[in-house]
Tab-separated table of C-alpha atoms and ligand atoms in Angstrom:
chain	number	residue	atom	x	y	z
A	1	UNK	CA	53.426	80.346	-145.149
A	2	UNK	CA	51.531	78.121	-142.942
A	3	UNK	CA	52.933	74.605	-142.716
A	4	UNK	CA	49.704	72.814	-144.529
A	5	UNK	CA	50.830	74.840	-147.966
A	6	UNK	CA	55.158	74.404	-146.875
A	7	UNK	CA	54.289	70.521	-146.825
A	8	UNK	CA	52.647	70.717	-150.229
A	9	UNK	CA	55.735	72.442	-151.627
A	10	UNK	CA	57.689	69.682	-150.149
A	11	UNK	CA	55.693	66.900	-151.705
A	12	UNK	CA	55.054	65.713	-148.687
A	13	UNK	CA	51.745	64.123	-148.417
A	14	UNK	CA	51.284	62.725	-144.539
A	15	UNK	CA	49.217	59.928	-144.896
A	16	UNK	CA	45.950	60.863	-143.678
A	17	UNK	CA	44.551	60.218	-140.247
A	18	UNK	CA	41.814	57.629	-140.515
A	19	UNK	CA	39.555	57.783	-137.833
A	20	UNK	CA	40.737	54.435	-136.372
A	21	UNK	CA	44.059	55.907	-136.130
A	22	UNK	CA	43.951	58.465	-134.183
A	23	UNK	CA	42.947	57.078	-130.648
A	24	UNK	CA	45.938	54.874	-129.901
A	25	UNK	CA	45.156	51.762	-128.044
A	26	UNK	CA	42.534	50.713	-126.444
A	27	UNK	CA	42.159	50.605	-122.468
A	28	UNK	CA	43.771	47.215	-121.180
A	29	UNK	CA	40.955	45.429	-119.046
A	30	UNK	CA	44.031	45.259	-116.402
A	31	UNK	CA	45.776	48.109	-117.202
A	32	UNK	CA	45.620	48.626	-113.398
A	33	UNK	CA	47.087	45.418	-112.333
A	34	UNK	CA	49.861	45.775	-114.746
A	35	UNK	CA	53.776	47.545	-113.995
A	36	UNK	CA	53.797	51.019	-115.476
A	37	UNK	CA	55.871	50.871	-118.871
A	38	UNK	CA	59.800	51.146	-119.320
A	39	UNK	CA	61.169	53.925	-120.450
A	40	UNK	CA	64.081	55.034	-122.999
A	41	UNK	CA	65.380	58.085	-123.394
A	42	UNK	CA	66.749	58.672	-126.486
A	43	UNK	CA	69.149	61.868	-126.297
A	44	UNK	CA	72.368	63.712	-127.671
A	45	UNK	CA	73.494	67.095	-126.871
A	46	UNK	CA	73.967	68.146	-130.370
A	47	UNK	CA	71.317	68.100	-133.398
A	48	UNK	CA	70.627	65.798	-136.047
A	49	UNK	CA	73.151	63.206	-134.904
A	50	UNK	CA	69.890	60.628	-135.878
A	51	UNK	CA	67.903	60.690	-132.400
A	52	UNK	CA	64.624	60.264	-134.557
A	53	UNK	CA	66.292	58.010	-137.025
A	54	UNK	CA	67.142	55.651	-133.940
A	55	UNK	CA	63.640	55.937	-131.975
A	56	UNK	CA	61.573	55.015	-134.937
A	57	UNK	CA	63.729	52.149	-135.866
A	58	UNK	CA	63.518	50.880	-132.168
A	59	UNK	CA	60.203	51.693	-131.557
A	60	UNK	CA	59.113	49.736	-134.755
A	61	UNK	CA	61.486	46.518	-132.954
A	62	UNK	CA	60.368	47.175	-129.571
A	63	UNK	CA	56.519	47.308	-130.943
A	64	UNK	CA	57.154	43.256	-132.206
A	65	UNK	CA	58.004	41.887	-128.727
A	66	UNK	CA	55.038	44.585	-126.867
A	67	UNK	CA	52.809	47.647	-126.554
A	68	UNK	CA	55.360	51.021	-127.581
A	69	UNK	CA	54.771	54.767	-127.311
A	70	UNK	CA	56.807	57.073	-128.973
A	71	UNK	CA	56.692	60.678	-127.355
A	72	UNK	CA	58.261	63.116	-129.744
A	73	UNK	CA	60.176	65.808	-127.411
A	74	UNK	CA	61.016	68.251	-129.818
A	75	UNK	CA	57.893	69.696	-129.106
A	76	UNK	CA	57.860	72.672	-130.694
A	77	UNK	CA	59.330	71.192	-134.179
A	78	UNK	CA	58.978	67.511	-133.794
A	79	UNK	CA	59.495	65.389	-137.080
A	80	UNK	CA	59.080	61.645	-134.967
A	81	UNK	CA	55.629	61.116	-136.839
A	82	UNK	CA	57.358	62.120	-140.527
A	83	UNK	CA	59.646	58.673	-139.767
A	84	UNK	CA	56.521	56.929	-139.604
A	85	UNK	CA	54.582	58.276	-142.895
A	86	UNK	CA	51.717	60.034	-140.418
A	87	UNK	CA	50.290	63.772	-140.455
A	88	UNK	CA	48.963	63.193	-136.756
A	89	UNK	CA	46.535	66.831	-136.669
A	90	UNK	CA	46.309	66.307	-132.933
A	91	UNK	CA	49.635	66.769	-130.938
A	92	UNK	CA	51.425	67.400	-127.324
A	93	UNK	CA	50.673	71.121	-128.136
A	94	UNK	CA	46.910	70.617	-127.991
A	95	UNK	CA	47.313	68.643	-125.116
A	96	UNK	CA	48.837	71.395	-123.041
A	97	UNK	CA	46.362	74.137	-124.036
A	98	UNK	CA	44.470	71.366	-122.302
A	99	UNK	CA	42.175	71.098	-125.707
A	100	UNK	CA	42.444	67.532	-125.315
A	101	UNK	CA	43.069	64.654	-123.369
A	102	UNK	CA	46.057	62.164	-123.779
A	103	UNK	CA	44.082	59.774	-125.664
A	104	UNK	CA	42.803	61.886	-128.163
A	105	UNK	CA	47.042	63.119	-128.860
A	106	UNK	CA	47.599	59.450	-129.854
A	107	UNK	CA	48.270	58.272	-133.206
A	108	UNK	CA	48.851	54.838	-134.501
A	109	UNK	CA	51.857	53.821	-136.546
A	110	UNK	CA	50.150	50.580	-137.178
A	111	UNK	CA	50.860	47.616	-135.475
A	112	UNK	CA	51.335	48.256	-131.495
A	113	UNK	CA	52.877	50.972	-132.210
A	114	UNK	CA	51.553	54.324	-130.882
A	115	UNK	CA	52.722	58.323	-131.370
A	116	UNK	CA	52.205	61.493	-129.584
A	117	UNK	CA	53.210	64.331	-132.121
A	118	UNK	CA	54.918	66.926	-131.103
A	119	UNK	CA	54.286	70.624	-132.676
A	120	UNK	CA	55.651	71.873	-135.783
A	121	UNK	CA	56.792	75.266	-135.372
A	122	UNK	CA	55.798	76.505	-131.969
A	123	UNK	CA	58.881	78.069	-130.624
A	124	UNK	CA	56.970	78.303	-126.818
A	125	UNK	CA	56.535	74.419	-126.952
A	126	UNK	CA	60.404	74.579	-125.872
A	127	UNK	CA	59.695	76.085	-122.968
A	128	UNK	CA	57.335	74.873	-121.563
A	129	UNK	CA	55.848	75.971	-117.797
A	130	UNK	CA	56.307	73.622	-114.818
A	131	UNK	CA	52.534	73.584	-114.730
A	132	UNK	CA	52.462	72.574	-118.604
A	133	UNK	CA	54.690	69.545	-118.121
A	134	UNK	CA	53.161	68.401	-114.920
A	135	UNK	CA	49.473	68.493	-117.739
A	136	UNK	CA	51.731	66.049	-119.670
A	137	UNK	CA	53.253	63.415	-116.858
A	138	UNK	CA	49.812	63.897	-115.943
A	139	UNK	CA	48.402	62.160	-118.968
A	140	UNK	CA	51.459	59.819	-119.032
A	141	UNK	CA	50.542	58.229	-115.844
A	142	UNK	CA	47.097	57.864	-117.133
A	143	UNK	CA	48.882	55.755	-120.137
A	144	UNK	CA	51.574	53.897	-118.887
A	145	UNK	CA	50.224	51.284	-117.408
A	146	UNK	CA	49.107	50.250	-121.224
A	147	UNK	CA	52.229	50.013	-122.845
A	148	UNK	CA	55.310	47.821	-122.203
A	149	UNK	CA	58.225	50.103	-123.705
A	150	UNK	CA	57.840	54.033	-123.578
A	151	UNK	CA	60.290	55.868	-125.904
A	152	UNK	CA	61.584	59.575	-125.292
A	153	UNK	CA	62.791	60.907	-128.975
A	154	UNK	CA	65.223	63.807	-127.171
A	155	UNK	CA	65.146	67.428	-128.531
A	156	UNK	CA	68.420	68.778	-128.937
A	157	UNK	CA	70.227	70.825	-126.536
A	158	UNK	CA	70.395	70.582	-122.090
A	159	UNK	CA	67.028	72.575	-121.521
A	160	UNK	CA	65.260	72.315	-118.244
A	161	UNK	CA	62.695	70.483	-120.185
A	162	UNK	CA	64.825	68.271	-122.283
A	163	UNK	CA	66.904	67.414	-119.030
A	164	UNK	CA	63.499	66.689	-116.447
A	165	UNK	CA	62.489	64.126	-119.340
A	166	UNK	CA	65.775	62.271	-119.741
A	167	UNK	CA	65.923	62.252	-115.970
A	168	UNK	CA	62.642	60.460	-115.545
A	169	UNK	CA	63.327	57.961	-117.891
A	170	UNK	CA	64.627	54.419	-117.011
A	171	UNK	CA	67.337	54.268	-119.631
A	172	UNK	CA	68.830	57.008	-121.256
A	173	UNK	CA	70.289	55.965	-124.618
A	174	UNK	CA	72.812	59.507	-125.820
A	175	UNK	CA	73.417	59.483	-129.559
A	176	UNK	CA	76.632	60.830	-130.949
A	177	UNK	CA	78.229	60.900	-134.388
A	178	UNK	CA	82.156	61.119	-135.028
A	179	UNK	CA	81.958	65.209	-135.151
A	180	UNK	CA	83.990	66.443	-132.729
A	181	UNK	CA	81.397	68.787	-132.014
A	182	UNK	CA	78.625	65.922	-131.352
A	183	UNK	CA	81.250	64.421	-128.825
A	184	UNK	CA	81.418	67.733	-127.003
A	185	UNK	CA	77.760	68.591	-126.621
A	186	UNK	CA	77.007	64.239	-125.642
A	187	UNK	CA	79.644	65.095	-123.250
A	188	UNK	CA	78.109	68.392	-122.100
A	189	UNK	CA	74.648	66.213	-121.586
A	190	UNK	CA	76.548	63.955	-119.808
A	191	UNK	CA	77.249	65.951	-117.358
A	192	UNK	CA	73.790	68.112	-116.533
A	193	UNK	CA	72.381	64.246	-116.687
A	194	UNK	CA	74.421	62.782	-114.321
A	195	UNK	CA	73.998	66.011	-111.975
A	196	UNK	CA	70.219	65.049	-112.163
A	197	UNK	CA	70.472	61.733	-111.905
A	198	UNK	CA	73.272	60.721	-109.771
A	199	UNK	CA	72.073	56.978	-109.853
A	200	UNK	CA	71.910	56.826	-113.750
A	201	UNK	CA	74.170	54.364	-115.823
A	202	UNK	CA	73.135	55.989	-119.717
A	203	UNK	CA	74.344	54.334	-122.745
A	204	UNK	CA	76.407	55.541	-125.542
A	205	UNK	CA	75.355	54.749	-129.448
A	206	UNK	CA	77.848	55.698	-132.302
A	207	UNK	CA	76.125	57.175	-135.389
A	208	UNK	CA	77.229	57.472	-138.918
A	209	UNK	CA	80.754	55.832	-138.152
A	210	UNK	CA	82.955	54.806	-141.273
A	211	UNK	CA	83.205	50.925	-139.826
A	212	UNK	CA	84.126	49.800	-136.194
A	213	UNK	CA	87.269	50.209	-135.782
A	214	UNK	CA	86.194	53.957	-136.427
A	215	UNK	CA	83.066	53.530	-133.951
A	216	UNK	CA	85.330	52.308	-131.473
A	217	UNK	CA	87.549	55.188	-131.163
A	218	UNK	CA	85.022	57.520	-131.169
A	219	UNK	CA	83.484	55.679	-127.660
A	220	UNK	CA	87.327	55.565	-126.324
A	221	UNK	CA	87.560	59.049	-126.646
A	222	UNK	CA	84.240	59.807	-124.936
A	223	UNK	CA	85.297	57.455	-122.381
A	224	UNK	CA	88.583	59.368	-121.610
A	225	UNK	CA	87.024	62.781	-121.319
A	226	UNK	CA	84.410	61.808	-118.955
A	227	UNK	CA	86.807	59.746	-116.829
A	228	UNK	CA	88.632	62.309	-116.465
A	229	UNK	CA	86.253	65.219	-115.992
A	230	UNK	CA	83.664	63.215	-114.389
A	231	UNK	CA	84.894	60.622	-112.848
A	232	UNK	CA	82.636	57.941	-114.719
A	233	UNK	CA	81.638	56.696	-118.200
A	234	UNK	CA	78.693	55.962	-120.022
A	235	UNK	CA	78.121	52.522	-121.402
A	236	UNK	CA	79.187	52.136	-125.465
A	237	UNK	CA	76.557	49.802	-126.415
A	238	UNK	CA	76.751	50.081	-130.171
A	239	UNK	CA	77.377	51.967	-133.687
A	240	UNK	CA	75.442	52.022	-136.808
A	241	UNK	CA	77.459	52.507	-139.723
A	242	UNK	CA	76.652	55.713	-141.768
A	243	UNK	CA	74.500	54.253	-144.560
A	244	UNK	CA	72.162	55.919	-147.549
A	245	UNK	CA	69.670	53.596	-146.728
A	246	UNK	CA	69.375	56.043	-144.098
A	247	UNK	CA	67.723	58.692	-146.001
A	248	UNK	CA	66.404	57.142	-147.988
A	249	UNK	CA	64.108	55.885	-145.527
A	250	UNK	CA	63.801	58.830	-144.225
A	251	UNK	CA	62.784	60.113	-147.513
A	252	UNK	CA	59.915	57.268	-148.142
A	253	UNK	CA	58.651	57.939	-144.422
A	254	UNK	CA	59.490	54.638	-143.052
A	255	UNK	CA	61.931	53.487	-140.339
A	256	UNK	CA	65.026	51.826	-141.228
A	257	UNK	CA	64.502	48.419	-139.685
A	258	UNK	CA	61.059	48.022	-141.729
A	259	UNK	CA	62.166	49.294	-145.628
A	260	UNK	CA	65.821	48.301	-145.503
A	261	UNK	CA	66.171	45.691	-142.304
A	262	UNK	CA	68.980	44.109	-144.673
A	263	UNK	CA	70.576	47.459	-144.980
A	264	UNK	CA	74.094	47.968	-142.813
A	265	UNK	CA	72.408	50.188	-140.772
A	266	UNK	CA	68.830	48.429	-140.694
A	267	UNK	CA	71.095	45.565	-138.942
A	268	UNK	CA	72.975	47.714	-136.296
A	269	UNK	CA	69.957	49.264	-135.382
A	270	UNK	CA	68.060	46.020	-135.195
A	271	UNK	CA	70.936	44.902	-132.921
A	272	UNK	CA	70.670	47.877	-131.132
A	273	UNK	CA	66.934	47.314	-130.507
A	274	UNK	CA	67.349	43.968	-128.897
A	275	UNK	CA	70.139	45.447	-126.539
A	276	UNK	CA	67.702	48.014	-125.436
A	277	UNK	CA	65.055	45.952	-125.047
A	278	UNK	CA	66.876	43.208	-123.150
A	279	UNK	CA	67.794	46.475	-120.612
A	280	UNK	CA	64.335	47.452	-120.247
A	281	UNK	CA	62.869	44.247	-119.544
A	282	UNK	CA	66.163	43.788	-116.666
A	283	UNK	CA	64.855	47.623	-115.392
A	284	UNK	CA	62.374	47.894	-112.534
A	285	UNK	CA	60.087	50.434	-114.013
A	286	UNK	CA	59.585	53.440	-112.447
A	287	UNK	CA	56.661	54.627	-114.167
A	288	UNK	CA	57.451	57.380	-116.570
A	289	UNK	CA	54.894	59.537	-115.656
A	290	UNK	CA	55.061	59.333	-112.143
A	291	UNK	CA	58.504	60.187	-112.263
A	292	UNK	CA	57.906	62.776	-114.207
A	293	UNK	CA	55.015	64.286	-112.102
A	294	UNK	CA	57.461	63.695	-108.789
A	295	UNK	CA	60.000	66.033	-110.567
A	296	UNK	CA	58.051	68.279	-112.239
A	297	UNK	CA	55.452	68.714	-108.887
A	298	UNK	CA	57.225	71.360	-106.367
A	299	UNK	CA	57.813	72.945	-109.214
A	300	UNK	CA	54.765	73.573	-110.116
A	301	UNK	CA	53.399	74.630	-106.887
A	302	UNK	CA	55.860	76.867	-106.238
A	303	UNK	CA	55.121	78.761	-109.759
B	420	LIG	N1	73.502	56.183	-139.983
B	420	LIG	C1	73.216	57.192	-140.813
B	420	LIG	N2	73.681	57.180	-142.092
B	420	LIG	C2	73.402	58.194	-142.939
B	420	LIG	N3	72.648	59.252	-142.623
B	420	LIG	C3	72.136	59.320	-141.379
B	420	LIG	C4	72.393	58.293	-140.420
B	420	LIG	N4	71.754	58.642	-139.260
B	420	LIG	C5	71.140	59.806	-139.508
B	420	LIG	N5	71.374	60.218	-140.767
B	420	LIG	C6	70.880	61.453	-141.407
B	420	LIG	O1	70.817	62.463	-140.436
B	420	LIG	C7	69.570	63.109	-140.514
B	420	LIG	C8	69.173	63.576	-139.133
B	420	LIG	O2	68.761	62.463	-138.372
B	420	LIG	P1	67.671	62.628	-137.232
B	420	LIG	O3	66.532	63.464	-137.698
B	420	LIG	O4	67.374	61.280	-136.713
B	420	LIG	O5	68.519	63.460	-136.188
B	420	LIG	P2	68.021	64.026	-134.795
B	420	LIG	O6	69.121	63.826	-133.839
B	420	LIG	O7	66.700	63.444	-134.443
B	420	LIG	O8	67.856	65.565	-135.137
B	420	LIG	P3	67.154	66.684	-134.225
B	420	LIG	O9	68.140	67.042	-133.167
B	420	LIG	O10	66.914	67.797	-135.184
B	420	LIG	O11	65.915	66.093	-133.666
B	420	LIG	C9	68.616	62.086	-141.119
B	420	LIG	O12	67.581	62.704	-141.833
B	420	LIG	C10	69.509	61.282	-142.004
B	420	LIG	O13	69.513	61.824	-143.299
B	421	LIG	MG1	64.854	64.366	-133.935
């Protein structure tokens, strides 16, 4: 079944790609003059603990106060664009066949709000070749200079590739729920981050917690085990209380903070947003895609 007739079974429309949404932004006359954007990681260990559910609802925030890109990391079975009602037909996975440029992957969530789609279903877009990923810091550093907040929606799991994009990023934000088994794999992430990225101070977000008091146990407990196996902590900088709103925005394609900003969780994550941003606009950008390329670049010579 190809995913064109799955989506029909699933009512699931996409809203289609007008023209005028599918090129992004336009070039800033001093795109050149300006600092390259700041970026979030948004990451977890474990699955569905609401990565995508947090990076829409911040990148819809972020996109009030200044130019946002949301890169959808899952590459090879993204959903980012499904949070924000598109069907982008363009997507990272054209971009490294080299098909297209960076430009042309853009999509527009309305607003200053920008999307590059990952694939949906294409298992080899999780592996991707150090020559593949340096195609795509390539086209970041061609962007980045044209957006003030850059947003990394995480796949799942510690992969080379998952890991070398965290890394880059300015801020890494790690998403965990109460599971015990979301607390071990954020921990696990943790760890390979940190061994990465000595210098990095990531953030901890509790999702789907029963109420604070709840929330703040489940950062205590993260904070023991990594003092103890690590040596250091990440930073609890907030919960979002598990909410139906959630899906149910989910459901109607929209981010939290824009169909239910009233909602418990449409709150947390609005407070959540301004956190973040507040970080980013204290961090001295290092210019995703340049990071990115620095990593990525022996690498791909030596393959
Ligand atoms: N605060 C919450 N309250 C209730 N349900 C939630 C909440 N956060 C997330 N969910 C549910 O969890 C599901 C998974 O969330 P999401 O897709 O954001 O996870 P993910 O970490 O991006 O998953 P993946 O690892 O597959 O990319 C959502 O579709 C939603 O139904
Ligand atoms: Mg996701």
């Amino acid at each position: 079944m190809t995913w064109e007739s799955a989506r029909s079974l699933l009512r699931f429309p996409g809203r289609a790609m007008a023209a005028s949404n599918r090129r992004g932004p336009r070039p800033l006359d001093d795109a050149d003059e300006r600092p390259p954007a700041a970026s979030l990681c948004i990451a977890s260990g474990k699955g569905g603990t609401g990565k995508s559910v947090v990076s829409a609802s911040l990148g819809r925030r972020f996109s009030e106060a200044g130019r946002t890109l949301i890169l959808d990391a899952d590459m090879g079975i993204g959903n980012a664009h499904i949070m924000h009602g598109l069907s982008p037909d363009r997507s990272f996975v054209e971009l490294v066949r080299g098909e297209i440029g960076i430009r042309e992957a853009l999509a527009s969530c309305g607003g200053d709000l920008d999307l590059i789609a990952a694939g949906s279903g294409v298992s080899r877009m999780a592996g991707l070749t150090p020559p593949e990923m340096g195609l795509i810091a390539k086209g970041l550093v061609e962007l980045e200079h044209e957006y003030d907040q850059v947003i990394v929606d995480s796949a799942a799991g510690i992969s080379d590739q998952t890991l070398h994009l965290a890394a880059a990023c300015d801020e890494v934000l790690v998403v965990t729920t109460p599971d015990l088994t979301a607390m071990t794999d954020a921990y696990a992430f943790l760890k390979v981050l940190w061994r990465a990225r000595p210098d990095i101070a990531p953030r901890l977000v509790v999702n789907r917690a029963d109420d604070m008091e709840h929330a703040r146990g489940v950062a205590q407990r993260m904070d023991g085990v990594c003092r103890k196996f690590l040596g250091r902590t990440p930073r609890w900088t907030g919960w979002i209380p598990d909410d139906r709103a959630v899906p149910e925005c989910v459901n109607a394609r929209s981010p939290v903070v824009s169909r239910h900003p009233e909602s418990p969780a449409g709150r947390a994550l609005s407070a959540l947003a301004d956190v973040m941003l507040g970080e980013l606009r204290r961090a001295r950008p290092g210019g995703l895609g340049r990071t990115l390329s620095r990593h990525i670049g022996p690498l791909a010579a030596s393959s």
